[in-house]
Amino acid sequence: TQRSAAYAALRWVGAAYLLWCGGAMLLRPRQALTLEAEPAAPQAFRRGLLTNLLNPKVGLFYLSFLPGFVPAGWPAAPTMVALTAIHIGLALAWFGVLLGGAAALRSAIAGRADVTRGLDRITGVVFVGFGLRLALDRG
């Protein structure tokens, strides 16, 4: 059918792209970790907040997932707002930990060309593996 032909073409394009990216990382790994200028914390927070508020999937997640956690007999709206607030608080704490770890890791590997090349090669192998799997998939 036309739909399966479009899916197969998209799968092949995706596989080719992954193989190309992975091959480039394997054959020409970066010699240094280059970082763009970071936005100020308020700008980064605003960008992330707007991205989530304007993404309909976020709202659909809360509307479809949280009602299952509202106890019988409890008011649904306030309970879901409370559960959403808890989820947001936990996410902020978790992302704070991730950001702290990433900052420490970045300062540890910033001037190490061998680490940058190694990470590029590992990522290249993963991309090639995903590309091959996608290309050889019969689904």
PDB file of N, CA, C and O in Angstrom, residues 99-135:
ATOM      1  N   LEU A  99      21.870  18.891  35.982  1.00  0.00           N
ATOM      2  CA  LEU A  99      22.643  20.053  35.567  1.00  0.00           C
ATOM      3  C   LEU A  99      23.936  20.172  36.368  1.00  0.00           C
ATOM      4  O   LEU A  99      24.984  20.495  35.811  1.00  0.00           O
ATOM      5  N   GLY A 100      23.872  19.911  37.663  1.00  0.00           N
ATOM      6  CA  GLY A 100      25.083  19.946  38.479  1.00  0.00           C
ATOM      7  C   GLY A 100      26.087  18.895  38.033  1.00  0.00           C
ATOM      8  O   GLY A 100      27.286  19.171  37.922  1.00  0.00           O
ATOM      9  N   GLY A 101      25.598  17.703  37.748  1.00  0.00           N
ATOM     10  CA  GLY A 101      26.485  16.643  37.276  1.00  0.00           C
ATOM     11  C   GLY A 101      27.070  16.949  35.906  1.00  0.00           C
ATOM     12  O   GLY A 101      28.252  16.706  35.655  1.00  0.00           O
ATOM     13  N   ALA A 102      26.256  17.509  35.039  1.00  0.00           N
ATOM     14  CA  ALA A 102      26.743  17.856  33.701  1.00  0.00           C
ATOM     15  C   ALA A 102      27.792  18.962  33.765  1.00  0.00           C
ATOM     16  O   ALA A 102      28.783  18.929  33.030  1.00  0.00           O
ATOM     17  N   ALA A 103      27.587  19.936  34.639  1.00  0.00           N
ATOM     18  CA  ALA A 103      28.572  21.023  34.776  1.00  0.00           C
ATOM     19  C   ALA A 103      29.898  20.473  35.298  1.00  0.00           C
ATOM     20  O   ALA A 103      30.976  20.852  34.820  1.00  0.00           O
ATOM     21  N   ALA A 104      29.845  19.566  36.264  1.00  0.00           N
ATOM     22  CA  ALA A 104      31.072  18.969  36.795  1.00  0.00           C
ATOM     23  C   ALA A 104      31.761  18.121  35.723  1.00  0.00           C
ATOM     24  O   ALA A 104      32.986  18.180  35.574  1.00  0.00           O
ATOM     25  N   LEU A 105      30.990  17.369  34.969  1.00  0.00           N
ATOM     26  CA  LEU A 105      31.557  16.541  33.907  1.00  0.00           C
ATOM     27  C   LEU A 105      32.169  17.403  32.810  1.00  0.00           C
ATOM     28  O   LEU A 105      33.251  17.117  32.308  1.00  0.00           O
ATOM     29  N   ARG A 106      31.489  18.478  32.448  1.00  0.00           N
ATOM     30  CA  ARG A 106      31.996  19.365  31.410  1.00  0.00           C
ATOM     31  C   ARG A 106      33.342  19.959  31.808  1.00  0.00           C
ATOM     32  O   ARG A 106      34.279  19.990  31.008  1.00  0.00           O
ATOM     33  N   SER A 107      33.464  20.409  33.048  1.00  0.00           N
ATOM     34  CA  SER A 107      34.740  20.993  33.458  1.00  0.00           C
ATOM     35  C   SER A 107      35.835  19.936  33.538  1.00  0.00           C
ATOM     36  O   SER A 107      37.011  20.246  33.340  1.00  0.00           O
ATOM     37  N   ALA A 108      35.450  18.686  33.774  1.00  0.00           N
ATOM     38  CA  ALA A 108      36.447  17.614  33.862  1.00  0.00           C
ATOM     39  C   ALA A 108      36.969  17.201  32.491  1.00  0.00           C
ATOM     40  O   ALA A 108      38.120  16.787  32.358  1.00  0.00           O
ATOM     41  N   ILE A 109      36.137  17.306  31.450  1.00  0.00           N
ATOM     42  CA  ILE A 109      36.563  16.825  30.131  1.00  0.00           C
ATOM     43  C   ILE A 109      36.800  17.942  29.124  1.00  0.00           C
ATOM     44  O   ILE A 109      37.150  17.666  27.977  1.00  0.00           O
ATOM     45  N   ALA A 110      36.639  19.206  29.526  1.00  0.00           N
ATOM     46  CA  ALA A 110      36.689  20.323  28.583  1.00  0.00           C
ATOM     47  C   ALA A 110      37.980  20.360  27.782  1.00  0.00           C
ATOM     48  O   ALA A 110      37.959  20.593  26.587  1.00  0.00           O
ATOM     49  N   GLY A 111      39.127  20.119  28.371  1.00  0.00           N
ATOM     50  CA  GLY A 111      40.381  20.227  27.638  1.00  0.00           C
ATOM     51  C   GLY A 111      40.987  18.903  27.239  1.00  0.00           C
ATOM     52  O   GLY A 111      42.147  18.848  26.840  1.00  0.00           O
ATOM     53  N   ARG A 112      40.232  17.824  27.328  1.00  0.00           N
ATOM     54  CA  ARG A 112      40.779  16.488  27.077  1.00  0.00           C
ATOM     55  C   ARG A 112      40.336  15.976  25.716  1.00  0.00           C
ATOM     56  O   ARG A 112      39.235  15.471  25.546  1.00  0.00           O
ATOM     57  N   ALA A 113      41.228  16.088  24.738  1.00  0.00           N
ATOM     58  CA  ALA A 113      40.915  15.657  23.374  1.00  0.00           C
ATOM     59  C   ALA A 113      40.663  14.149  23.308  1.00  0.00           C
ATOM     60  O   ALA A 113      39.802  13.695  22.551  1.00  0.00           O
ATOM     61  N   ASP A 114      41.399  13.366  24.104  1.00  0.00           N
ATOM     62  CA  ASP A 114      41.227  11.913  24.062  1.00  0.00           C
ATOM     63  C   ASP A 114      39.833  11.504  24.529  1.00  0.00           C
ATOM     64  O   ASP A 114      39.220  10.598  23.963  1.00  0.00           O
ATOM     65  N   VAL A 115      39.311  12.192  25.527  1.00  0.00           N
ATOM     66  CA  VAL A 115      37.963  11.877  26.018  1.00  0.00           C
ATOM     67  C   VAL A 115      36.922  12.274  24.974  1.00  0.00           C
ATOM     68  O   VAL A 115      35.986  11.529  24.704  1.00  0.00           O
ATOM     69  N   THR A 116      37.112  13.449  24.362  1.00  0.00           N
ATOM     70  CA  THR A 116      36.172  13.905  23.330  1.00  0.00           C
ATOM     71  C   THR A 116      36.151  12.927  22.159  1.00  0.00           C
ATOM     72  O   THR A 116      35.084  12.548  21.676  1.00  0.00           O
ATOM     73  N   ARG A 117      37.319  12.494  21.697  1.00  0.00           N
ATOM     74  CA  ARG A 117      37.376  11.526  20.591  1.00  0.00           C
ATOM     75  C   ARG A 117      36.726  10.204  20.995  1.00  0.00           C
ATOM     76  O   ARG A 117      35.986   9.594  20.213  1.00  0.00           O
ATOM     77  N   GLY A 118      36.993   9.751  22.210  1.00  0.00           N
ATOM     78  CA  GLY A 118      36.406   8.495  22.674  1.00  0.00           C
ATOM     79  C   GLY A 118      34.890   8.564  22.744  1.00  0.00           C
ATOM     80  O   GLY A 118      34.196   7.630  22.324  1.00  0.00           O
ATOM     81  N   LEU A 119      34.363   9.666  23.270  1.00  0.00           N
ATOM     82  CA  LEU A 119      32.909   9.819  23.347  1.00  0.00           C
ATOM     83  C   LEU A 119      32.291   9.886  21.953  1.00  0.00           C
ATOM     84  O   LEU A 119      31.218   9.313  21.712  1.00  0.00           O
ATOM     85  N   ASP A 120      32.956  10.574  21.028  1.00  0.00           N
ATOM     86  CA  ASP A 120      32.456  10.612  19.655  1.00  0.00           C
ATOM     87  C   ASP A 120      32.454   9.225  19.025  1.00  0.00           C
ATOM     88  O   ASP A 120      31.511   8.852  18.320  1.00  0.00           O
ATOM     89  N   ARG A 121      33.480   8.464  19.270  1.00  0.00           N
ATOM     90  CA  ARG A 121      33.537   7.110  18.694  1.00  0.00           C
ATOM     91  C   ARG A 121      32.470   6.194  19.284  1.00  0.00           C
ATOM     92  O   ARG A 121      31.844   5.410  18.560  1.00  0.00           O
ATOM     93  N   ILE A 122      32.268   6.283  20.587  1.00  0.00           N
ATOM     94  CA  ILE A 122      31.220   5.480  21.226  1.00  0.00           C
ATOM     95  C   ILE A 122      29.859   5.862  20.647  1.00  0.00           C
ATOM     96  O   ILE A 122      29.045   5.003  20.286  1.00  0.00           O
ATOM     97  N   THR A 123      29.610   7.168  20.538  1.00  0.00           N
ATOM     98  CA  THR A 123      28.346   7.633  19.979  1.00  0.00           C
ATOM     99  C   THR A 123      28.209   7.200  18.526  1.00  0.00           C
ATOM    100  O   THR A 123      27.116   6.813  18.079  1.00  0.00           O
ATOM    101  N   GLY A 124      29.309   7.226  17.773  1.00  0.00           N
ATOM    102  CA  GLY A 124      29.280   6.780  16.389  1.00  0.00           C
ATOM    103  C   GLY A 124      28.899   5.311  16.267  1.00  0.00           C
ATOM    104  O   GLY A 124      28.111   4.939  15.397  1.00  0.00           O
ATOM    105  N   VAL A 125      29.443   4.475  17.143  1.00  0.00           N
ATOM    106  CA  VAL A 125      29.099   3.045  17.129  1.00  0.00           C
ATOM    107  C   VAL A 125      27.611   2.859  17.435  1.00  0.00           C
ATOM    108  O   VAL A 125      26.924   2.064  16.782  1.00  0.00           O
ATOM    109  N   VAL A 126      27.104   3.616  18.402  1.00  0.00           N
ATOM    110  CA  VAL A 126      25.684   3.516  18.749  1.00  0.00           C
ATOM    111  C   VAL A 126      24.823   3.943  17.562  1.00  0.00           C
ATOM    112  O   VAL A 126      23.842   3.263  17.218  1.00  0.00           O
ATOM    113  N   PHE A 127      25.174   5.055  16.913  1.00  0.00           N
ATOM    114  CA  PHE A 127      24.402   5.524  15.760  1.00  0.00           C
ATOM    115  C   PHE A 127      24.437   4.503  14.625  1.00  0.00           C
ATOM    116  O   PHE A 127      23.409   4.242  13.991  1.00  0.00           O
ATOM    117  N   VAL A 128      25.600   3.949  14.340  1.00  0.00           N
ATOM    118  CA  VAL A 128      25.701   2.942  13.285  1.00  0.00           C
ATOM    119  C   VAL A 128      24.851   1.724  13.649  1.00  0.00           C
ATOM    120  O   VAL A 128      24.141   1.172  12.803  1.00  0.00           O
ATOM    121  N   GLY A 129      24.900   1.314  14.908  1.00  0.00           N
ATOM    122  CA  GLY A 129      24.075   0.188  15.347  1.00  0.00           C
ATOM    123  C   GLY A 129      22.591   0.450  15.167  1.00  0.00           C
ATOM    124  O   GLY A 129      21.854  -0.398  14.661  1.00  0.00           O
ATOM    125  N   PHE A 130      22.149   1.654  15.567  1.00  0.00           N
ATOM    126  CA  PHE A 130      20.739   2.002  15.380  1.00  0.00           C
ATOM    127  C   PHE A 130      20.382   2.064  13.892  1.00  0.00           C
ATOM    128  O   PHE A 130      19.302   1.625  13.483  1.00  0.00           O
ATOM    129  N   GLY A 131      21.281   2.611  13.082  1.00  0.00           N
ATOM    130  CA  GLY A 131      21.031   2.699  11.651  1.00  0.00           C
ATOM    131  C   GLY A 131      20.918   1.328  11.014  1.00  0.00           C
ATOM    132  O   GLY A 131      20.026   1.082  10.194  1.00  0.00           O
ATOM    133  N   LEU A 132      21.816   0.411  11.396  1.00  0.00           N
ATOM    134  CA  LEU A 132      21.740  -0.950  10.865  1.00  0.00           C
ATOM    135  C   LEU A 132      20.481  -1.658  11.308  1.00  0.00           C
ATOM    136  O   LEU A 132      19.819  -2.359  10.522  1.00  0.00           O
ATOM    137  N   ARG A 133      20.132  -1.466  12.563  1.00  0.00           N
ATOM    138  CA  ARG A 133      18.909  -2.116  13.072  1.00  0.00           C
ATOM    139  C   ARG A 133      17.681  -1.599  12.317  1.00  0.00           C
ATOM    140  O   ARG A 133      16.800  -2.370  11.946  1.00  0.00           O
ATOM    141  N   LEU A 134      17.647  -0.290  12.102  1.00  0.00           N
ATOM    142  CA  LEU A 134      16.527   0.297  11.372  1.00  0.00           C
ATOM    143  C   LEU A 134      16.493  -0.189   9.928  1.00  0.00           C
ATOM    144  O   LEU A 134      15.424  -0.510   9.389  1.00  0.00           O
ATOM    145  N   ALA A 135      17.665  -0.294   9.304  1.00  0.00           N
ATOM    146  CA  ALA A 135      17.726  -0.734   7.915  1.00  0.00           C
ATOM    147  C   ALA A 135      17.327  -2.196   7.769  1.00  0.00           C
ATOM    148  O   ALA A 135      16.704  -2.581   6.775  1.00  0.00           O
TER     149      ALA A 135
END
